[in-house]
C-alpha positions as CSV (number, residue, x, y, z in Angstrom):
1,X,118.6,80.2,83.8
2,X,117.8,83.4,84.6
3,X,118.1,83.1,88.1
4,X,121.7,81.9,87.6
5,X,122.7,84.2,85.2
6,X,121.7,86.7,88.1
7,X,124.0,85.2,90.6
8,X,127.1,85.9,88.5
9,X,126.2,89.7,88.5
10,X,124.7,89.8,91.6
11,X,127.7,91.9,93.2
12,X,126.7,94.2,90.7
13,X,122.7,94.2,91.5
14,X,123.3,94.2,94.9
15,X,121.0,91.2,95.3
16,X,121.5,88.3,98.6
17,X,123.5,85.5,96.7
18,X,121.1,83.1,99.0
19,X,118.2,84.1,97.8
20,X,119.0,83.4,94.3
21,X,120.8,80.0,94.8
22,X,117.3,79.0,96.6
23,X,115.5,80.0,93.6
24,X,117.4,78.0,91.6
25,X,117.3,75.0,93.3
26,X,113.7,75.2,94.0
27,X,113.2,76.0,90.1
28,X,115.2,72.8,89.3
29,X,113.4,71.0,92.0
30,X,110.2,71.5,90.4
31,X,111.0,70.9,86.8
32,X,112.7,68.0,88.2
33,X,109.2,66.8,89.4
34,X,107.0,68.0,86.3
35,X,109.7,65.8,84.2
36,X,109.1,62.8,86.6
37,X,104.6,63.4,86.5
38,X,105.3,63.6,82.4
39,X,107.2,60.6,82.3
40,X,105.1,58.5,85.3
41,X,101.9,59.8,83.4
42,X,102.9,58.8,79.6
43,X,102.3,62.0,78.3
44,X,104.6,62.1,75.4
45,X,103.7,65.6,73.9
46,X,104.3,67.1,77.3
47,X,107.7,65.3,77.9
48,X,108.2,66.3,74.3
49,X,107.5,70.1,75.2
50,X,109.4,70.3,78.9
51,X,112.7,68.3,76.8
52,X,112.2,71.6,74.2
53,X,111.6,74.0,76.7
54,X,115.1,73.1,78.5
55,X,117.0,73.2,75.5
56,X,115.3,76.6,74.2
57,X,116.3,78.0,78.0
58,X,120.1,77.3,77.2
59,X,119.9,78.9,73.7
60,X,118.3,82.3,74.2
């Protein structure tokens, strides 16, 4: 989230728009593939935490 919220200022930072739209996708790509371990490895408490984490992300 922080990574996007970056790329709507980033005019304003003076940061490469590329360079943040990678990061993004490569964060999303690799909570996309701790989701898939959590779930593949039946490790509910974990799922349980990355399902919280995502939601906390959106609310602070």
């Amino acid at each position: 989230m922080v990574n996007l919220g970056h790329l709507r200022i980033a005019g304003q930072t003076g940061a490469k728009r590329w360079i943040l739209i990678c990061s993004a996708v490569l964060n999303l790509a690799l909570f996309a593939l701790l989701f898939i371990q959590t779930i593949l490895n039946h490790e509910t408490l974990t799922w349980i935490s990355v399902i919280a984490l995502l939601i906390i992300s959106f609310f602070s």
